[in-house]
Short mmCIF file of N, CA, C and O in Angstrom, two decimals:
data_model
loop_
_atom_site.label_atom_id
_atom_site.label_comp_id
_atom_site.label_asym_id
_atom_site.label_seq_id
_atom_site.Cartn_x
_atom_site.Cartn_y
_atom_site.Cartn_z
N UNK A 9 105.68 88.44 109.04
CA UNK A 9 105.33 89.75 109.54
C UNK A 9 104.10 89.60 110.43
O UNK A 9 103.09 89.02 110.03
N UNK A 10 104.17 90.00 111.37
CA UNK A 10 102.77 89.82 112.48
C UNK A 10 101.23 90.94 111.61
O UNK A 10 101.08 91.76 110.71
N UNK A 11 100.48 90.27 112.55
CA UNK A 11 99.35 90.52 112.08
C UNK A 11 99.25 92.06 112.21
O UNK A 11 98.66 92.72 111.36
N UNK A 12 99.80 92.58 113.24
CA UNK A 12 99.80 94.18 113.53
C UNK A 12 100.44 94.78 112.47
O UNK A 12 99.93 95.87 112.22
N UNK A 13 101.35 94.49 111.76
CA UNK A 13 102.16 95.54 110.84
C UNK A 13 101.23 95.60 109.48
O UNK A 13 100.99 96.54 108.73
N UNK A 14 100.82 94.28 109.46
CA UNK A 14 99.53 93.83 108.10
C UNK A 14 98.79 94.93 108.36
O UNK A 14 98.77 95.81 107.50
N UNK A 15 98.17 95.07 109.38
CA UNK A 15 96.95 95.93 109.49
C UNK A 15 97.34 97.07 109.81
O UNK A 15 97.01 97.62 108.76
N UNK A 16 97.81 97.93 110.45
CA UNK A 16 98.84 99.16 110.80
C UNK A 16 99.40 99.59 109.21
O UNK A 16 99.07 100.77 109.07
N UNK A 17 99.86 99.28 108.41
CA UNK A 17 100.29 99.81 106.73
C UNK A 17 99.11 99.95 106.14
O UNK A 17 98.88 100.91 105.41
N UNK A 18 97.99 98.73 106.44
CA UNK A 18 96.68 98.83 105.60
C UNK A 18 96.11 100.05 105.76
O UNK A 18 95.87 100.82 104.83
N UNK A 19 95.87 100.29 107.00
CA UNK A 19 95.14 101.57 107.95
C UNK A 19 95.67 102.71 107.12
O UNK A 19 95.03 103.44 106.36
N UNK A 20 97.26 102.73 107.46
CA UNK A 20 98.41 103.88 107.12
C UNK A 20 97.92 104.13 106.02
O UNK A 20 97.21 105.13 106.03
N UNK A 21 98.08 103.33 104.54
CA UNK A 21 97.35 103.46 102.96
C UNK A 21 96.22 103.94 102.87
O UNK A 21 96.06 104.96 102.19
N UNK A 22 95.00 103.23 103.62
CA UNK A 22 93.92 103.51 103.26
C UNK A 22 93.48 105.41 104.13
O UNK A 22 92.63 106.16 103.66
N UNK A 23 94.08 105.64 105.02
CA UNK A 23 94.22 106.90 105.68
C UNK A 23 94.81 108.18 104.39
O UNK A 23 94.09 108.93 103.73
N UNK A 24 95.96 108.09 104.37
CA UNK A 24 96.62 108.23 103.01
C UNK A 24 95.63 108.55 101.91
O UNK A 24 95.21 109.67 101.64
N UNK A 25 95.37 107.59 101.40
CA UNK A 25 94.52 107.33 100.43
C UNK A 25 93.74 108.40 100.01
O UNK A 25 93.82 109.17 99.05
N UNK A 26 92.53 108.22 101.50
CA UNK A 26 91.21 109.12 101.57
C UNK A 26 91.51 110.52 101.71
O UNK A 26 90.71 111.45 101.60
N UNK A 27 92.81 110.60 101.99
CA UNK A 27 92.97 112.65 102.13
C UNK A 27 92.89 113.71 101.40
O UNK A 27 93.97 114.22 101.11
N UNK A 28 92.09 114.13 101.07
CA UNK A 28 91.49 114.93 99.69
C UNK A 28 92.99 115.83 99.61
O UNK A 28 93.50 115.71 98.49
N UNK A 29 93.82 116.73 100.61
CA UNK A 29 94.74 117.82 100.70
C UNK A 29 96.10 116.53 99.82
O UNK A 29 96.80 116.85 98.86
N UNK A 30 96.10 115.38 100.41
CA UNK A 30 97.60 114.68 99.89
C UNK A 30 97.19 114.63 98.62
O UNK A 30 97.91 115.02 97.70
N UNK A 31 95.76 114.07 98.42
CA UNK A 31 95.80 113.35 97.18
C UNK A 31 95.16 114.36 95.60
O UNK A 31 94.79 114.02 94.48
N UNK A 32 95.30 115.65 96.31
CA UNK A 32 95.68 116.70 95.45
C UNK A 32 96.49 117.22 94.91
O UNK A 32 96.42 117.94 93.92
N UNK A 33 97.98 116.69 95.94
CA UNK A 33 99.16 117.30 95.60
C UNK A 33 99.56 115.69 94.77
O UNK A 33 100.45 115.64 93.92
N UNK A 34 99.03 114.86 95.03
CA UNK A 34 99.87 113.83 94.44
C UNK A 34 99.02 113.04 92.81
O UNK A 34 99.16 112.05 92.09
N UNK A 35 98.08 114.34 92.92
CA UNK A 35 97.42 113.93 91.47
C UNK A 35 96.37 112.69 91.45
O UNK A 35 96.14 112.05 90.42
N UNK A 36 95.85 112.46 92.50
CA UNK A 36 95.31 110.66 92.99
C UNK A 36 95.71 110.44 93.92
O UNK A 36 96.48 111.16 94.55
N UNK A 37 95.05 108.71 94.45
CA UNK A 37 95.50 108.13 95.57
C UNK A 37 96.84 107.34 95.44
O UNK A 37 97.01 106.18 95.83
N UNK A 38 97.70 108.06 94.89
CA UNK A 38 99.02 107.16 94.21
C UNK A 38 99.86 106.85 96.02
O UNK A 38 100.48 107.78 96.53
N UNK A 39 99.74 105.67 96.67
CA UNK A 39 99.93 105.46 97.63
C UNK A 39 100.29 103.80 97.59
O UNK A 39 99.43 102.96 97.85
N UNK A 40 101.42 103.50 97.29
CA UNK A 40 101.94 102.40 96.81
C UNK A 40 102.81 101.64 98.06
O UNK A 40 103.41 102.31 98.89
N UNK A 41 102.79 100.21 98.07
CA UNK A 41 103.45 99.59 98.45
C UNK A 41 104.77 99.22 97.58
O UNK A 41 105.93 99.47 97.93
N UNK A 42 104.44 98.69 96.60
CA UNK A 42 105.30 98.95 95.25
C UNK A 42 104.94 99.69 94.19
O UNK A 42 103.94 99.22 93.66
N UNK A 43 105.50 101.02 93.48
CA UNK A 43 105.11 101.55 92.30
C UNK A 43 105.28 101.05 91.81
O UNK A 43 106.37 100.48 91.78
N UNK A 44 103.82 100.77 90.56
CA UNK A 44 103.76 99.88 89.27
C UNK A 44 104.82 100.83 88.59
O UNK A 44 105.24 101.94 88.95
N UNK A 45 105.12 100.08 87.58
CA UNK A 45 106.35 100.63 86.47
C UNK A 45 106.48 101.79 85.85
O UNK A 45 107.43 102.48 85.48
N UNK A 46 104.09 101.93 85.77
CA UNK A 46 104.02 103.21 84.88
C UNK A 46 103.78 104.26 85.65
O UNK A 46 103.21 105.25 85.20
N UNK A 47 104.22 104.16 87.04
CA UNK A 47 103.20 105.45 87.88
C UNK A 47 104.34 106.88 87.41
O UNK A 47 105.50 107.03 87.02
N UNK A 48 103.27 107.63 87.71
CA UNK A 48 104.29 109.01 87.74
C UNK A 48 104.45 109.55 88.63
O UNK A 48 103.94 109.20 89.69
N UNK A 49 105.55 111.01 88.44
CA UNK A 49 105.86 111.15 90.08
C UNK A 49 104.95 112.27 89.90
O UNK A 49 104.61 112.76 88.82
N UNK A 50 104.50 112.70 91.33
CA UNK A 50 105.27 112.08 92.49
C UNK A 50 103.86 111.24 92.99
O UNK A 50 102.65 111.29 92.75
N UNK A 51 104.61 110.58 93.68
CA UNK A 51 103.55 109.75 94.90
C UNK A 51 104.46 109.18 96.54
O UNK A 51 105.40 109.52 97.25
N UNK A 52 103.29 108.01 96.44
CA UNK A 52 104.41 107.89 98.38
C UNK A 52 104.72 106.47 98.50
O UNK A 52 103.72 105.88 98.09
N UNK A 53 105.56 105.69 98.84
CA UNK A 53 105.65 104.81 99.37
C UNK A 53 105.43 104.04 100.62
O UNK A 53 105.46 104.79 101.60
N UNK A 54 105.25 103.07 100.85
CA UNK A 54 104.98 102.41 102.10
C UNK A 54 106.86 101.66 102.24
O UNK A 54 107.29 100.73 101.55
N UNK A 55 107.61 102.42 103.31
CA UNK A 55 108.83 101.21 103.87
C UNK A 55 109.10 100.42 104.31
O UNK A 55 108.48 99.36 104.26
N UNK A 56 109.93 100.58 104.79
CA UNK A 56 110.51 99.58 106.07
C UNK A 56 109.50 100.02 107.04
O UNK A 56 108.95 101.10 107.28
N UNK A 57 109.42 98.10 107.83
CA UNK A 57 108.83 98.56 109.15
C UNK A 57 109.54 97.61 110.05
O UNK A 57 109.60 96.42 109.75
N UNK A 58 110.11 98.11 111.19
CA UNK A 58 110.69 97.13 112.00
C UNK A 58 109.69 97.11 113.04
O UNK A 58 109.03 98.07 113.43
N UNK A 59 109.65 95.84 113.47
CA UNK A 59 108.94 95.70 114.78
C UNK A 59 109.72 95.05 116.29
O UNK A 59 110.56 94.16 116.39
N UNK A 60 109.30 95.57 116.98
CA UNK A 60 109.65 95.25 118.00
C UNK A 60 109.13 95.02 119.19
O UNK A 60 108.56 96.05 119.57
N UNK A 61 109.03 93.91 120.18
CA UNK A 61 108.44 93.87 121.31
C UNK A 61 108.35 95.15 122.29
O UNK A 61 109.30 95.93 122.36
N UNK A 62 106.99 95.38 123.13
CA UNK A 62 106.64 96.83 123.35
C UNK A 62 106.07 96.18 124.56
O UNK A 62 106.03 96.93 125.53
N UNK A 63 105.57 94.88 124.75
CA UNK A 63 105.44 94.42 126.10
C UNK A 63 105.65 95.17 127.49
O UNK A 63 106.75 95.68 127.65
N UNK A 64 104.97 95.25 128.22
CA UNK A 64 104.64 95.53 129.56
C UNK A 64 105.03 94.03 130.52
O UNK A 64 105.70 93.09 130.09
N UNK A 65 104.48 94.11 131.73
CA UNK A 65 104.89 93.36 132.45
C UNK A 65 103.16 92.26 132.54
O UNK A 65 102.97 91.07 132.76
N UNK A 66 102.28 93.34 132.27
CA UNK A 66 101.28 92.89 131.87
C UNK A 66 100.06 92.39 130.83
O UNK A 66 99.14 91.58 130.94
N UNK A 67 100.51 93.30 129.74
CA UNK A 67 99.84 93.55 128.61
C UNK A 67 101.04 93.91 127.21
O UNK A 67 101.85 94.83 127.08
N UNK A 68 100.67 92.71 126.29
CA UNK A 68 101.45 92.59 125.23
C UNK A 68 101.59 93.82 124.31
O UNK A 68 100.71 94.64 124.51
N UNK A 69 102.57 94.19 123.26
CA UNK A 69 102.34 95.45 122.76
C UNK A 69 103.63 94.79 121.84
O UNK A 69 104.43 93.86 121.99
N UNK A 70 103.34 95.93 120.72
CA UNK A 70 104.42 95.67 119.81
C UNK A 70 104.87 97.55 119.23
O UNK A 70 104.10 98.50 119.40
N UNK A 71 106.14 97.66 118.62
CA UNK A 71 106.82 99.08 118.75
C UNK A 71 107.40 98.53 117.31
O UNK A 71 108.28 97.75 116.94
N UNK A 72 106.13 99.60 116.52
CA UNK A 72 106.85 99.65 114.88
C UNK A 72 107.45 101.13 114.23
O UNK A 72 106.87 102.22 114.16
N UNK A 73 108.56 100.83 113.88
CA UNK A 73 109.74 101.79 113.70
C UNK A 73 108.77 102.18 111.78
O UNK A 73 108.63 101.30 110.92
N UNK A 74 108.51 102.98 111.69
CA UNK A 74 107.63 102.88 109.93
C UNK A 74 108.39 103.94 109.01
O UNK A 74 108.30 105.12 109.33
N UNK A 75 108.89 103.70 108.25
CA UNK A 75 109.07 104.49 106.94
C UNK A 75 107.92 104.72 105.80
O UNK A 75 107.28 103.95 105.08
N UNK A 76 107.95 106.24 105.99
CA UNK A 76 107.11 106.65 104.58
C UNK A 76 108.22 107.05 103.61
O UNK A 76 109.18 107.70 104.01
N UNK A 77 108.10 106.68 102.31
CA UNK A 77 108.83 107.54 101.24
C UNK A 77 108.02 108.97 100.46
O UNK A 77 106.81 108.81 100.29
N UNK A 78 108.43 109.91 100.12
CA UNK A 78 107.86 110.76 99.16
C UNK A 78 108.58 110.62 97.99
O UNK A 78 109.78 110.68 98.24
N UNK A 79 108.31 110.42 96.62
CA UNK A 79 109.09 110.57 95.57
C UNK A 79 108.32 112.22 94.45
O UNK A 79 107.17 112.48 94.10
N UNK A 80 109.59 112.90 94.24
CA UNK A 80 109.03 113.94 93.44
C UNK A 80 109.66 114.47 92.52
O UNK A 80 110.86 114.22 92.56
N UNK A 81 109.24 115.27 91.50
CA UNK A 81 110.07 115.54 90.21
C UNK A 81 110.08 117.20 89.90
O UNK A 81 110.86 117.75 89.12
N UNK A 82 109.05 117.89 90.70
CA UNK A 82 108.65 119.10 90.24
C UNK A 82 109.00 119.99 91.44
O UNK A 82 108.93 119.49 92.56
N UNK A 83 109.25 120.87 91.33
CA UNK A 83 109.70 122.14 92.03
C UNK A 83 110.80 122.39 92.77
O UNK A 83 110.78 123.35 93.53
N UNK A 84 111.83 121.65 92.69
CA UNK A 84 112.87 121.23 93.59
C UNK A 84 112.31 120.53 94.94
O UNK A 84 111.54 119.60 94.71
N UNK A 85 112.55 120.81 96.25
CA UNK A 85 112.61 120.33 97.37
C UNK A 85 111.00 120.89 97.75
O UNK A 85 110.36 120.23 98.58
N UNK A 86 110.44 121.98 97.20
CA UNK A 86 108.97 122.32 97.57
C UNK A 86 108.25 121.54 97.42
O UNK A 86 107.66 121.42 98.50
N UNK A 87 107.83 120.81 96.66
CA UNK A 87 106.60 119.56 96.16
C UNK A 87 107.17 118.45 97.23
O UNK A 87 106.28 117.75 97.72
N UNK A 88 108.41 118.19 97.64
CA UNK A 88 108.89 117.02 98.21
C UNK A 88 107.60 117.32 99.83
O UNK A 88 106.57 116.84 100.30
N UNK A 89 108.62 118.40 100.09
CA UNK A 89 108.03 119.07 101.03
C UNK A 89 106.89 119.12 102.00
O UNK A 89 106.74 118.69 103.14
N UNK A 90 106.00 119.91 100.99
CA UNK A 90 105.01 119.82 100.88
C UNK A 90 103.74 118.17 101.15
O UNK A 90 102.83 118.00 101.97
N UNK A 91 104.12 117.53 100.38
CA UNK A 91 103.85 116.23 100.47
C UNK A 91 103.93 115.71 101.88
O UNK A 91 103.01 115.24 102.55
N UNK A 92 105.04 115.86 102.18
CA UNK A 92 105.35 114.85 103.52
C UNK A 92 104.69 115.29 104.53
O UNK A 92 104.08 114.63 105.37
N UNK A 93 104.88 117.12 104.36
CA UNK A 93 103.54 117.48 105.53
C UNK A 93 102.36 117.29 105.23
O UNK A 93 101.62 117.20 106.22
N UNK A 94 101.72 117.17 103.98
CA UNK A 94 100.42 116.26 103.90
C UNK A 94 100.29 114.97 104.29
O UNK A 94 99.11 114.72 104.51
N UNK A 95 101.10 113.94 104.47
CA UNK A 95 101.36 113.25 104.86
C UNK A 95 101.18 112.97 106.19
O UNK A 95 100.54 112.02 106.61
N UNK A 96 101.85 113.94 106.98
CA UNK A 96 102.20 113.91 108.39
C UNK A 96 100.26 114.72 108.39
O UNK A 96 99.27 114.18 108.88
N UNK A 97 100.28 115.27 108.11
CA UNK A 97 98.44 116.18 108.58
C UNK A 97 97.94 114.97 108.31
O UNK A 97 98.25 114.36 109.34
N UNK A 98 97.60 114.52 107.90
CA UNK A 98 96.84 113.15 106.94
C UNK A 98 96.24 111.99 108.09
O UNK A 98 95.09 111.60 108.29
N UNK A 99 97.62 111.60 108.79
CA UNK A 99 98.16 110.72 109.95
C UNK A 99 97.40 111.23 111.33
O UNK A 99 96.63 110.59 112.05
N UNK A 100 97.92 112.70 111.48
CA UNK A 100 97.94 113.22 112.72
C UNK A 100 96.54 112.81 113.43
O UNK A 100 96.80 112.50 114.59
N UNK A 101 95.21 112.71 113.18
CA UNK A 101 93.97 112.55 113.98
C UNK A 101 93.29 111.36 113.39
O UNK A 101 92.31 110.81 113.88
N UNK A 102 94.02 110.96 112.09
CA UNK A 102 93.14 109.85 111.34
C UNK A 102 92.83 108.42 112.38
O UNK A 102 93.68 107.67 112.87
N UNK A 103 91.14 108.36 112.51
CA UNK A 103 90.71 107.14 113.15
C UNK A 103 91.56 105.33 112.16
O UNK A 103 91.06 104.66 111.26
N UNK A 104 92.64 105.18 112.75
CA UNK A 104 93.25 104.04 111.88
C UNK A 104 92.70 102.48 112.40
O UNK A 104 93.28 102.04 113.39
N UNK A 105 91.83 101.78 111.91
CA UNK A 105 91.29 100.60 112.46
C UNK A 105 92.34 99.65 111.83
O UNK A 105 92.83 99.52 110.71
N UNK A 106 92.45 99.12 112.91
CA UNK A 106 93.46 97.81 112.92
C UNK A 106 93.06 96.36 113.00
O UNK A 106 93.80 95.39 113.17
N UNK A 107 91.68 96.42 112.82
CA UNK A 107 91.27 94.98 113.14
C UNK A 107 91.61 94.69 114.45
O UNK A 107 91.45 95.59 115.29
N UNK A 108 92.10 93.51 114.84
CA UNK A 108 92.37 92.61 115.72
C UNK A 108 93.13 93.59 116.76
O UNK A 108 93.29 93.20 117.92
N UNK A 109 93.55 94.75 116.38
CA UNK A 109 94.71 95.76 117.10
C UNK A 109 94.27 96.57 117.51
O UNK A 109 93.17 96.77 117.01
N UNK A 110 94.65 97.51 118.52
CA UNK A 110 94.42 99.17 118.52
C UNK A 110 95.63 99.51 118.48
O UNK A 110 96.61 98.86 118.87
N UNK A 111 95.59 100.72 117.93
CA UNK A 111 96.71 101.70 117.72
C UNK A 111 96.59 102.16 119.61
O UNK A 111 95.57 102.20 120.30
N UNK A 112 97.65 102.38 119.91
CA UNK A 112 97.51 103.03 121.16
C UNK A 112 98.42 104.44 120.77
O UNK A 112 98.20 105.59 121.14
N UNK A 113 99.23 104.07 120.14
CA UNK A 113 100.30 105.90 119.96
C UNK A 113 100.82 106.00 118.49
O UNK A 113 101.75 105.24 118.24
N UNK A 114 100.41 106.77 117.52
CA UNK A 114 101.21 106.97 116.68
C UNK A 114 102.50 108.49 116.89
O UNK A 114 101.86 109.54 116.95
N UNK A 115 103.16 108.59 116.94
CA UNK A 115 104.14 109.52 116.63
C UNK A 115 104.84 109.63 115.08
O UNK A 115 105.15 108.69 114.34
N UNK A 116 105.00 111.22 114.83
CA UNK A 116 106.13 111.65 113.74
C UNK A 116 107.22 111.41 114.47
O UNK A 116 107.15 111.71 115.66
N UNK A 117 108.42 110.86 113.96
CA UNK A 117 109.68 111.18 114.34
C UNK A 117 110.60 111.89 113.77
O UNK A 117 111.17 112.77 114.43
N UNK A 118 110.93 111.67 112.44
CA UNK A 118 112.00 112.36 111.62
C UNK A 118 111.10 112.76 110.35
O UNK A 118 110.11 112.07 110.07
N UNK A 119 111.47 113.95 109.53
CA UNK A 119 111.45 113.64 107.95
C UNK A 119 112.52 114.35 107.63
O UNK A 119 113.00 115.24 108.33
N UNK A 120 112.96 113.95 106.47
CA UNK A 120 114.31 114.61 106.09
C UNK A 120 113.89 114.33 104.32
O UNK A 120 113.53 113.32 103.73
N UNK A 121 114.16 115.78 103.85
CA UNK A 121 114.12 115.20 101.66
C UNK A 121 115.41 116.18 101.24
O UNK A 121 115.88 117.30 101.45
N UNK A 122 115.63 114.87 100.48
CA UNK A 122 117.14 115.03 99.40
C UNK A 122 116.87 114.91 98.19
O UNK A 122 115.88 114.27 97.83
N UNK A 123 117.78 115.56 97.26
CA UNK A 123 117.73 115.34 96.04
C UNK A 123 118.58 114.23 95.91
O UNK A 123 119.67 114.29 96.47
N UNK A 124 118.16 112.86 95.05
CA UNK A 124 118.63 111.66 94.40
C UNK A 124 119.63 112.21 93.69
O UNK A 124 119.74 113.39 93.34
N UNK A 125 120.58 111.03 93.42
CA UNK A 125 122.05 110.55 92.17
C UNK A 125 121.67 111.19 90.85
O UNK A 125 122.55 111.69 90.16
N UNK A 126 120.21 111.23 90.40
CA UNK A 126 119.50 111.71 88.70
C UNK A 126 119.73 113.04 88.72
O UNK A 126 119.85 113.48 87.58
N UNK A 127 119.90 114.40 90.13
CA UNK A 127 120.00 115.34 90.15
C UNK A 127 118.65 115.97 89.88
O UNK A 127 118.60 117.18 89.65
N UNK A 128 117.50 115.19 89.88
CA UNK A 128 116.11 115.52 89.00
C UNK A 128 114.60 115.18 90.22
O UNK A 128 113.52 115.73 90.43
N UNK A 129 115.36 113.96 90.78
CA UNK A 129 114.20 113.40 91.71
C UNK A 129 114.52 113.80 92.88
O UNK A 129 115.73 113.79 93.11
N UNK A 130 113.67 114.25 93.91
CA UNK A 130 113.45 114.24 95.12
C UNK A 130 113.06 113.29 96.05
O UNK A 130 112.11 112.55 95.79
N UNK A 131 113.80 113.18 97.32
CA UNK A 131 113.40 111.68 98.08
C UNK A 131 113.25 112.47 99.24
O UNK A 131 114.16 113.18 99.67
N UNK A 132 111.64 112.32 99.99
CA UNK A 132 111.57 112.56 100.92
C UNK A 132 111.28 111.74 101.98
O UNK A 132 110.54 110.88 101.49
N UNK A 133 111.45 111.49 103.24
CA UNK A 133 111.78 110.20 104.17
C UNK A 133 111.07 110.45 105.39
O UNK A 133 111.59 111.27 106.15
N UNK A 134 109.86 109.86 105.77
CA UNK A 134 109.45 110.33 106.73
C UNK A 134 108.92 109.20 107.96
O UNK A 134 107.81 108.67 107.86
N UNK A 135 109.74 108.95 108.97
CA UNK A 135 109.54 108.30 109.72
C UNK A 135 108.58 108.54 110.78
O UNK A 135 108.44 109.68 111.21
N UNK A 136 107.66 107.27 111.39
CA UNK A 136 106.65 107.46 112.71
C UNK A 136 107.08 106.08 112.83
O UNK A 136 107.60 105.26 112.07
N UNK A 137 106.56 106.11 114.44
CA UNK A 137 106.48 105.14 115.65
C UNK A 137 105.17 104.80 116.12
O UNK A 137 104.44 105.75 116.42
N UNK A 138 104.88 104.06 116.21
CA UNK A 138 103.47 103.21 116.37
C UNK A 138 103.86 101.85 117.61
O UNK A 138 104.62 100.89 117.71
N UNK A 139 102.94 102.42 118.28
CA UNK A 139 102.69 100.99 119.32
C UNK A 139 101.48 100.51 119.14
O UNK A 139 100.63 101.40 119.15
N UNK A 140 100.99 99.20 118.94
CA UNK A 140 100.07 98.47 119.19
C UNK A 140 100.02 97.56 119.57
O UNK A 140 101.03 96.92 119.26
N UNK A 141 99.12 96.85 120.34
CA UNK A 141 98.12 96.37 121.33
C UNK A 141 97.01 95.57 120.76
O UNK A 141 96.07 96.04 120.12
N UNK A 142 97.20 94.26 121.05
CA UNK A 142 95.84 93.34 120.53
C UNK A 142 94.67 93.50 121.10
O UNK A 142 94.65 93.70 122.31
N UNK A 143 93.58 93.44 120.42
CA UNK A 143 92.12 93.94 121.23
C UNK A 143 92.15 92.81 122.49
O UNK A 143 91.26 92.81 123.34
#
């Protein structure tokens, strides 16, 4: 995985993390790459990230495709909801240091939440696009 996606998820978490509005609805900074066994719901995941060359003719760049997950148990599709637009507010102006990188563009692209196979959990899916740029 290149050094940009390392630091670009770190940023993403630690952004996440610090948001007093998410991490009210989510009871803590429950902002996982992997949920430990015992976490409860709900909280967020870190996904898939594809990367892809973002290159110019002059200046190198890379184009990461990012999945957030929401997982939730309470209110039907409202708590899912809810979340992801904390999520997305969270993102929207947050100064994200990348080390070695700059962020040059984050974008929202999609979110979409379903109720899971258990009939009980909520999965909410929220995709952004990120280009970065080595200092």
């Amino acid at each position: 995985m290149p050094a940009s996606a390392v630091s670009l998820r770190a940023a993403i978490r630690g952004a996440l993390a610090a948001d007093a509005p998410l991490t009210a609805l989510l009871g803590g900074a429950k902002i996982y790459d992997e949920p430990p066994r015992t976490a409860g719901l709900p909280y967020v995941t870190l996904g898939q990230d594809v990367i892809s060359d973002a290159s110019t003719a002059t200046e190198p760049g890379e184009d990461h495709a990012l999945t957030l997950h929401v997982w939730s148990r309470q209110g039907g599709h409202r708590e899912a909801h809810l979340i992801a637009g904390a999520v997305l507010e969270a993102l929207a102006d947050a100064p994200l240091d990348l080390g070695e990188h700059r962020l040059a563009n984050l974008r929202f692209i999609v979110a979409d939440v379903r109720r899971e196979g258990d009939g009980r959990t909520h999965h909410g899916i929220v995709r952004l696009r990120a280009l970065t740029e080595p200092l």
